[in-house]
């Protein structure tokens, strides 16, 4: 476990144990509370498990829900971007980017903006979250291509797929103006 560049972000390197007796078989632990807490990660008590399956170029986010998220890619590879979108935070506007696959995971604290773009043909991303999503509640979002965040997405142009929600998200400055 490595602390990220701003509070609330932790990077987890996983040990993938390949099964020598079965081709393509492996085992890995994604989360063990006592080990992570001993390393300084705050207690994490998930209440919901989410799965996102997407094709190359798909961008999800930047979403800043009010709960913690443990994020792991079970198949494929994604480019991950986490931004501190908290107005007045000492690290506001800072961004961490990296690749996620079956060998790592990230723990993203409540209020940080989480996003990813699929860089393999397909990817399956799983989230354990400490709060329940509610369709009638609006959570902060920021445009994936916000110029102040200046995230360098690997798939660009016609290859980018966005939901209507992500396409219409405000810029960071517009979010902070509210």
Backbone as JSON, one array per atom type, in Angstrom:
{
  "sequence": "XXXXXXXXXXXXXXXXXXXXXXXXXXXXXXXXXXXXXXXXXXXXXXXXXXXXXXXXXXXXXXXXXXXXXXXXXXXXXXXXXXXXXXXXXXXXXXXXXXXXXXXXXXXXXXXXXXXXXXXXXXXXXXXXXXXXXXXXXXXXXXXXXXXXXXXXXXXXXXXXXXXXXXXXXXXXXXXXXX",
  "N": [[0.85, -1.17, 0.0], [0.55, 2.17, -0.86], [0.48, 5.55, 0.01], [-1.39, 7.96, -1.85], [-0.86, 10.99, -3.85], [-2.37, 12.93, -2.61], [-4.5, 13.5, 0.28], [-6.63, 10.76, 1.13], [-6.36, 9.04, -1.02], [-5.21, 5.89, -1.86], [-2.84, 3.57, -3.07], [-2.76, 0.28, -4.14], [-0.75, -2.49, -4.44], [-1.11, -5.68, -5.69], [-0.67, -9.14, -4.88], [-0.48, -11.54, -7.19], [-1.17, -14.81, -7.45], [-0.21, -17.23, -9.49], [-1.55, -20.26, -10.78], [0.19, -23.05, -11.08], [-0.62, -25.54, -11.91], [-2.9, -25.28, -13.43], [-3.73, -23.86, -16.42], [-3.89, -20.4, -16.95], [-5.14, -19.91, -14.54], [-5.5, -18.21, -11.42], [-5.0, -16.57, -8.21], [-5.88, -13.93, -6.02], [-5.79, -11.61, -3.33], [-7.86, -8.9, -2.73], [-8.65, -7.14, -0.76], [-7.93, -6.82, 2.62], [-8.88, -6.11, 5.66], [-7.57, -5.81, 8.25], [-4.82, -5.77, 7.6], [-4.53, -3.53, 5.88], [-5.49, -1.47, 7.54], [-3.55, -1.57, 9.53], [-1.5, -0.45, 8.14], [-2.2, 2.17, 8.0], [-4.48, 2.88, 6.56], [-7.71, 4.22, 6.69], [-10.52, 2.75, 8.48], [-12.6, 0.71, 6.46], [-15.74, 0.09, 5.44], [-17.66, -1.54, 3.46], [-20.88, -1.18, 1.83], [-22.11, -1.67, -0.51], [-21.73, -3.32, -3.66], [-20.42, -2.83, -6.8], [-20.37, -3.32, -10.35], [-18.78, -2.52, -13.34], [-18.87, -2.79, -16.77], [-17.21, -2.26, -19.72], [-16.3, -1.03, -23.04], [-13.36, -0.43, -25.09], [-12.14, 2.89, -24.94], [-14.28, 3.98, -23.57], [-15.24, 6.34, -21.16], [-15.68, 6.82, -17.74], [-16.91, 8.98, -15.42], [-15.78, 12.2, -14.37], [-16.5, 11.51, -11.12], [-17.6, 12.48, -7.93], [-18.59, 11.15, -5.45], [-20.06, 11.0, -2.12], [-18.72, 8.95, -0.62], [-16.39, 6.32, 0.28], [-14.38, 4.38, -2.02], [-13.31, 1.25, -3.08], [-11.48, 0.17, -5.7], [-11.09, -2.1, -8.32], [-9.77, -3.75, -11.15], [-10.99, -6.46, -12.72], [-10.8, -7.72, -15.15], [-9.12, -6.97, -18.13], [-7.83, -3.65, -18.83], [-7.52, -0.38, -17.47], [-7.13, 3.18, -17.74], [-6.7, 5.19, -15.08], [-7.93, 8.07, -13.39], [-7.75, 10.24, -10.73], [-9.02, 12.96, -9.03], [-8.63, 15.74, -6.85], [-11.31, 17.43, -6.12], [-12.33, 19.11, -4.3], [-13.44, 22.16, -3.26], [-11.44, 24.6, -1.84], [-9.78, 22.76, -0.62], [-6.44, 21.89, 0.4], [-5.09, 20.56, -1.63], [-6.59, 20.95, -3.86], [-7.64, 20.51, -7.19], [-5.47, 18.96, -7.91], [-4.23, 16.03, -9.58], [-4.07, 12.5, -9.84], [-2.82, 9.97, -11.93], [-2.89, 6.71, -13.4], [-2.36, 3.28, -14.4], [-4.68, 0.62, -14.13], [-5.11, -2.79, -13.48], [-5.39, -6.35, -13.18], [-3.45, -6.59, -11.25], [-3.39, -4.62, -9.35], [-5.0, -2.12, -7.24], [-7.1, 0.61, -6.18], [-7.87, 2.76, -3.45], [-10.22, 5.11, -3.02], [-10.96, 8.07, -1.48], [-13.89, 9.54, 0.08], [-15.54, 12.1, -1.7], [-13.42, 12.68, -3.42], [-12.71, 13.02, -6.89], [-13.4, 10.48, -9.05], [-12.4, 8.61, -11.9], [-12.23, 6.73, -14.99], [-10.78, 5.34, -18.0], [-11.31, 2.94, -20.45], [-8.72, 1.01, -21.75], [-8.03, -1.38, -22.86], [-9.49, -3.93, -25.02], [-11.93, -4.61, -23.81], [-13.13, -4.07, -20.46], [-13.58, -5.01, -17.05], [-14.63, -3.53, -14.19], [-14.65, -3.45, -10.72], [-16.26, -2.21, -7.82], [-16.16, -1.68, -4.4], [-18.15, 0.01, -2.15], [-18.72, 2.52, 0.38], [-21.13, 3.73, 0.76], [-24.57, 3.94, -0.22], [-25.75, 4.19, -3.51], [-28.12, 6.48, -4.77], [-30.76, 7.07, -6.93], [-32.21, 9.43, -6.93], [-30.64, 11.42, -5.93], [-28.25, 13.92, -6.46], [-24.82, 13.96, -7.3], [-21.57, 15.5, -7.08], [-19.99, 16.14, -10.21], [-17.43, 16.34, -12.72], [-16.28, 17.61, -15.83], [-14.7, 15.32, -18.02], [-12.72, 16.24, -19.69], [-11.75, 18.57, -18.58], [-10.05, 21.63, -18.71], [-8.53, 22.73, -16.61], [-7.85, 20.56, -15.02], [-6.48, 19.01, -16.83], [-6.12, 16.31, -17.77], [-4.47, 13.72, -19.4], [-5.83, 11.77, -21.47], [-5.59, 8.46, -22.76], [-7.0, 7.41, -25.01], [-8.4, 9.17, -27.6], [-10.4, 11.66, -29.38], [-12.57, 10.37, -31.89], [-12.69, 7.9, -30.69], [-13.57, 8.06, -28.08], [-16.03, 7.3, -25.7], [-18.88, 8.44, -24.04], [-21.24, 8.81, -21.34], [-24.48, 10.45, -21.27], [-24.7, 11.93, -18.93], [-21.98, 12.3, -18.18], [-21.07, 13.66, -20.41], [-22.38, 16.1, -20.18], [-21.38, 17.19, -17.87], [-20.24, 19.72, -15.54], [-17.5, 22.12, -15.73], [-14.57, 22.22, -13.58], [-14.27, 24.79, -12.51], [-16.89, 25.75, -12.88], [-18.26, 23.99, -11.18], [-17.19, 24.76, -8.7], [-18.15, 27.34, -8.58], [-20.78, 27.19, -7.84]],
  "CA": [[0.0, 0.0, 0.0], [1.27, 3.43, -0.95], [-0.41, 6.71, -0.01], [-1.38, 8.73, -3.09], [-0.29, 12.33, -3.74], [-3.2, 13.79, -1.78], [-5.23, 12.72, 1.28], [-7.79, 9.97, 0.73], [-6.06, 8.14, -2.13], [-4.23, 4.85, -1.54], [-2.54, 2.69, -4.19], [-2.54, -1.07, -3.63], [-0.16, -3.49, -5.33], [-1.63, -6.99, -5.3], [0.11, -10.33, -5.19], [-1.26, -12.48, -8.01], [-0.58, -16.15, -7.38], [-0.57, -18.05, -10.66], [-1.71, -21.68, -10.48], [1.07, -23.78, -11.99], [-1.27, -26.77, -12.37], [-4.03, -24.97, -14.31], [-3.42, -22.75, -17.31], [-4.73, -19.22, -16.83], [-5.77, -19.8, -13.23], [-4.74, -17.43, -10.44], [-5.71, -16.15, -7.01], [-5.36, -12.71, -5.42], [-6.61, -10.93, -2.33], [-8.03, -7.5, -3.08], [-8.83, -6.33, 0.44], [-7.86, -7.46, 3.93], [-9.04, -4.94, 6.54], [-6.56, -5.66, 9.31], [-3.52, -5.41, 7.02], [-4.55, -2.15, 5.4], [-5.62, -0.57, 8.68], [-2.24, -1.54, 10.2], [-0.63, 0.42, 7.33], [-2.68, 3.54, 8.06], [-5.7, 3.12, 5.79], [-8.86, 4.3, 7.6], [-11.46, 1.61, 8.37], [-13.4, 0.7, 5.23], [-16.86, -0.83, 5.66], [-18.53, -1.43, 2.28], [-22.31, -1.5, 1.92], [-22.62, -1.94, -1.86], [-20.72, -3.83, -4.59], [-20.81, -2.44, -8.14], [-19.57, -3.83, -11.45], [-18.89, -1.74, -14.58], [-18.28, -3.46, -17.92], [-17.16, -1.27, -20.8], [-15.41, -1.28, -24.16], [-12.25, 0.51, -25.3], [-12.45, 4.29, -25.14], [-15.32, 4.43, -22.65], [-14.82, 7.11, -19.99], [-16.64, 6.91, -16.64], [-16.48, 9.99, -14.45], [-15.18, 12.29, -13.04], [-17.59, 11.51, -10.15], [-17.11, 12.7, -6.56], [-19.63, 10.76, -4.51], [-19.69, 11.19, -0.71], [-18.35, 7.69, 0.03], [-15.11, 5.71, -0.11], [-14.51, 3.36, -3.06], [-12.19, 0.36, -3.37], [-11.67, -0.08, -7.13], [-10.2, -3.13, -8.85], [-10.09, -4.23, -12.49], [-10.89, -7.92, -12.72], [-10.46, -8.15, -16.5], [-8.76, -5.85, -18.99], [-6.98, -2.59, -18.28], [-8.05, 0.98, -17.57], [-6.36, 4.35, -17.32], [-7.45, 5.76, -13.96], [-7.6, 9.44, -13.01], [-8.42, 10.67, -9.5], [-8.78, 14.4, -8.84], [-9.16, 16.4, -5.67], [-12.22, 18.46, -6.63], [-12.88, 19.81, -3.15], [-13.17, 23.6, -3.21], [-10.79, 24.98, -0.6], [-8.84, 21.74, -0.17], [-5.06, 22.29, 0.1], [-4.62, 19.91, -2.85], [-7.65, 21.11, -4.85], [-7.2, 20.56, -8.57], [-4.4, 18.0, -8.2], [-4.7, 14.81, -10.23], [-3.2, 11.31, -9.94], [-3.22, 9.05, -12.99], [-2.15, 5.46, -13.46], [-3.04, 2.15, -15.04], [-5.2, -0.4, -13.24], [-5.4, -4.09, -14.07], [-5.61, -7.35, -12.13], [-2.33, -6.62, -10.29], [-3.42, -3.51, -8.41], [-6.31, -1.55, -6.89], [-6.98, 1.9, -5.5], [-8.89, 3.15, -2.5], [-10.48, 6.52, -3.29], [-11.72, 8.62, -0.38], [-15.13, 10.28, -0.17], [-15.41, 13.45, -2.22], [-12.44, 12.78, -4.49], [-13.29, 12.73, -8.2], [-12.89, 9.24, -9.6], [-12.74, 8.36, -13.3], [-11.35, 5.81, -15.71], [-11.02, 5.11, -19.42], [-10.91, 1.59, -20.84], [-7.67, 1.03, -22.77], [-8.02, -2.7, -23.5], [-10.69, -4.12, -25.84], [-13.03, -4.56, -22.81], [-12.66, -4.13, -19.08], [-14.56, -5.15, -15.98], [-14.16, -2.8, -13.02], [-15.52, -3.68, -9.58], [-16.16, -1.22, -6.76], [-16.83, -1.81, -3.1], [-18.37, 1.38, -1.73], [-19.2, 2.64, 1.76], [-22.44, 4.38, 0.76], [-25.49, 3.43, -1.23], [-26.15, 5.1, -4.57], [-29.55, 6.77, -4.81], [-31.02, 7.73, -8.21], [-32.85, 10.74, -6.73], [-29.68, 12.34, -5.33], [-27.22, 14.37, -7.39], [-23.47, 13.99, -6.73], [-20.7, 16.34, -7.92], [-19.26, 15.58, -11.35], [-16.6, 17.31, -13.45], [-16.0, 17.2, -17.21], [-13.5, 14.49, -18.16], [-11.7, 16.99, -20.43], [-11.61, 19.88, -17.95], [-8.71, 22.16, -18.99], [-7.76, 22.97, -15.39], [-7.32, 19.27, -14.56], [-5.53, 18.66, -17.89], [-5.85, 14.87, -17.79], [-4.06, 13.25, -20.74], [-6.48, 10.49, -21.71], [-4.87, 7.75, -23.82], [-7.85, 7.26, -26.19], [-8.94, 10.5, -27.85], [-11.19, 11.86, -30.61], [-13.74, 9.54, -32.17], [-12.66, 6.69, -29.88], [-14.08, 8.31, -26.73], [-17.46, 7.06, -25.46], [-19.32, 9.07, -22.8], [-22.67, 8.83, -21.04], [-25.04, 11.79, -21.33], [-24.34, 12.6, -17.67], [-20.59, 12.72, -18.23], [-20.93, 14.63, -21.5], [-22.93, 17.39, -19.76], [-20.83, 17.59, -16.56], [-19.64, 21.06, -15.53], [-16.05, 22.23, -15.5], [-14.22, 22.37, -12.18], [-14.6, 26.18, -12.13], [-18.34, 25.87, -12.76], [-18.63, 23.28, -9.96], [-16.8, 25.57, -7.55], [-18.91, 28.59, -8.58], [-22.09, 26.95, -7.22]],
  "C": [[0.89, 1.23, 0.0], [0.26, 4.56, -0.88], [-0.28, 7.45, -1.34], [-0.85, 10.14, -2.84], [-1.14, 13.32, -2.96], [-4.02, 12.92, -0.83], [-6.43, 11.99, 0.69], [-7.55, 9.02, -0.42], [-4.95, 7.18, -1.71], [-4.09, 3.92, -2.73], [-2.14, 1.33, -3.64], [-1.93, -1.95, -4.7], [-0.59, -4.85, -4.82], [-0.66, -8.1, -5.68], [-0.81, -11.28, -5.94], [-0.52, -13.81, -7.99], [-1.1, -16.97, -8.56], [-0.63, -19.51, -10.22], [-0.92, -22.48, -11.51], [0.4, -25.03, -12.57], [-2.41, -26.51, -13.37], [-3.68, -23.72, -15.12], [-4.41, -21.6, -17.13], [-5.4, -19.03, -15.49], [-4.87, -19.01, -12.28], [-5.63, -17.11, -9.25], [-5.06, -14.86, -6.51], [-6.34, -12.2, -4.38], [-6.67, -9.46, -2.72], [-8.02, -6.65, -1.81], [-8.77, -7.21, 1.67], [-7.79, -6.32, 4.95], [-7.89, -4.77, 7.52], [-5.19, -5.27, 8.77], [-3.48, -3.97, 6.57], [-4.67, -1.15, 6.55], [-4.31, -0.47, 9.45], [-1.25, -0.65, 9.44], [-1.14, 1.85, 7.27], [-3.9, 3.87, 7.24], [-6.87, 3.18, 6.79], [-9.77, 3.09, 7.44], [-12.38, 1.79, 7.16], [-14.49, -0.34, 5.41], [-17.84, -0.71, 4.49], [-19.97, -1.83, 2.56], [-22.9, -1.85, 0.56], [-21.45, -2.4, -2.73], [-21.23, -3.54, -5.99], [-19.86, -3.05, -9.17], [-19.85, -2.99, -12.69], [-18.18, -2.5, -15.68], [-18.35, -2.51, -19.1], [-16.17, -1.68, -21.88], [-14.39, -0.17, -24.31], [-12.76, 1.93, -25.6], [-13.5, 4.85, -24.2], [-14.7, 5.16, -21.46], [-15.97, 7.11, -19.0], [-16.11, 7.95, -15.68], [-16.11, 11.28, -15.14], [-16.32, 12.47, -12.02], [-17.01, 11.61, -8.74], [-18.21, 12.4, -5.55], [-19.13, 10.89, -3.06], [-19.4, 9.88, 0.03], [-16.99, 7.22, -0.49], [-15.38, 4.61, -1.13], [-13.22, 2.55, -3.15], [-12.42, -0.14, -4.79], [-10.63, -1.07, -7.63], [-10.7, -3.55, -10.23], [-9.91, -5.74, -12.5], [-10.54, -8.49, -14.09], [-10.18, -6.92, -17.35], [-7.87, -4.86, -18.28], [-7.65, -1.24, -18.47], [-6.98, 1.99, -17.2], [-7.23, 5.03, -16.27], [-6.98, 7.18, -13.68], [-8.43, 9.79, -11.78], [-8.03, 12.12, -9.26], [-9.35, 14.86, -7.51], [-10.0, 17.57, -6.18], [-12.87, 19.26, -5.51], [-12.47, 21.28, -3.12], [-12.57, 23.94, -1.84], [-9.84, 23.94, -0.03], [-7.42, 22.2, -0.48], [-4.49, 21.67, -1.17], [-5.67, 19.99, -3.96], [-7.07, 21.26, -6.25], [-6.06, 19.62, -8.91], [-4.99, 16.7, -8.72], [-3.63, 13.73, -10.12], [-3.73, 10.5, -11.1], [-2.34, 7.81, -12.94], [-2.97, 4.4, -14.16], [-3.49, 1.17, -13.96], [-5.49, -1.65, -14.05], [-5.55, -5.08, -12.93], [-4.52, -7.37, -11.07], [-2.37, -5.49, -9.27], [-4.86, -3.06, -8.15], [-6.05, -0.18, -6.3], [-8.14, 2.05, -4.53], [-9.03, 4.66, -2.62], [-11.4, 7.04, -2.19], [-12.95, 9.4, -0.83], [-14.82, 11.68, -0.67], [-14.33, 13.64, -3.26], [-13.12, 12.4, -5.81], [-12.63, 11.52, -8.81], [-13.33, 9.09, -11.05], [-11.81, 7.31, -13.87], [-11.75, 5.79, -17.17], [-10.5, 3.73, -19.75], [-9.87, 1.68, -21.96], [-7.49, -0.34, -23.44], [-9.31, -2.82, -24.33], [-11.96, -4.02, -24.98], [-12.39, -4.55, -21.44], [-13.84, -4.3, -18.14], [-13.95, -4.53, -14.73], [-15.16, -3.05, -11.9], [-15.21, -2.64, -8.5], [-16.84, -1.76, -5.51], [-16.96, -0.39, -2.59], [-19.0, 1.42, -0.34], [-20.53, 3.38, 1.87], [-23.28, 3.85, -0.37], [-25.87, 4.52, -2.23], [-27.67, 5.27, -4.54], [-29.85, 7.56, -6.09], [-31.62, 9.12, -8.07], [-31.91, 11.78, -6.13], [-28.6, 12.67, -6.36], [-25.88, 14.46, -6.66], [-22.59, 14.83, -7.64], [-20.02, 15.54, -9.03], [-18.48, 16.71, -12.01], [-16.35, 16.74, -14.84], [-14.69, 16.4, -17.27], [-12.37, 15.26, -18.83], [-11.51, 18.41, -19.87], [-10.2, 20.42, -18.17], [-7.88, 22.43, -17.74], [-7.18, 21.68, -14.82], [-6.31, 18.72, -15.55], [-5.13, 17.18, -17.87], [-5.54, 14.45, -19.22], [-4.6, 11.83, -20.96], [-5.79, 9.78, -22.87], [-5.68, 7.55, -25.1], [-8.55, 8.6, -26.39], [-9.83, 10.51, -29.1], [-12.4, 10.97, -30.71], [-13.81, 8.29, -31.31], [-13.24, 6.84, -28.49], [-15.59, 8.09, -26.67], [-17.82, 7.63, -24.09], [-20.82, 8.87, -22.59], [-23.16, 10.27, -21.18], [-24.67, 12.59, -20.08], [-22.91, 13.13, -17.72], [-20.35, 13.77, -19.32], [-21.38, 16.02, -21.07], [-22.39, 17.87, -18.41], [-20.2, 18.98, -16.64], [-18.11, 20.99, -15.43], [-15.81, 22.35, -14.0], [-14.57, 23.78, -11.7], [-16.1, 26.37, -11.98], [-18.83, 25.16, -11.5], [-18.35, 24.12, -8.74], [-17.59, 26.87, -7.47], [-20.27, 28.42, -7.89], [-22.04, 27.11, -5.72]]
}
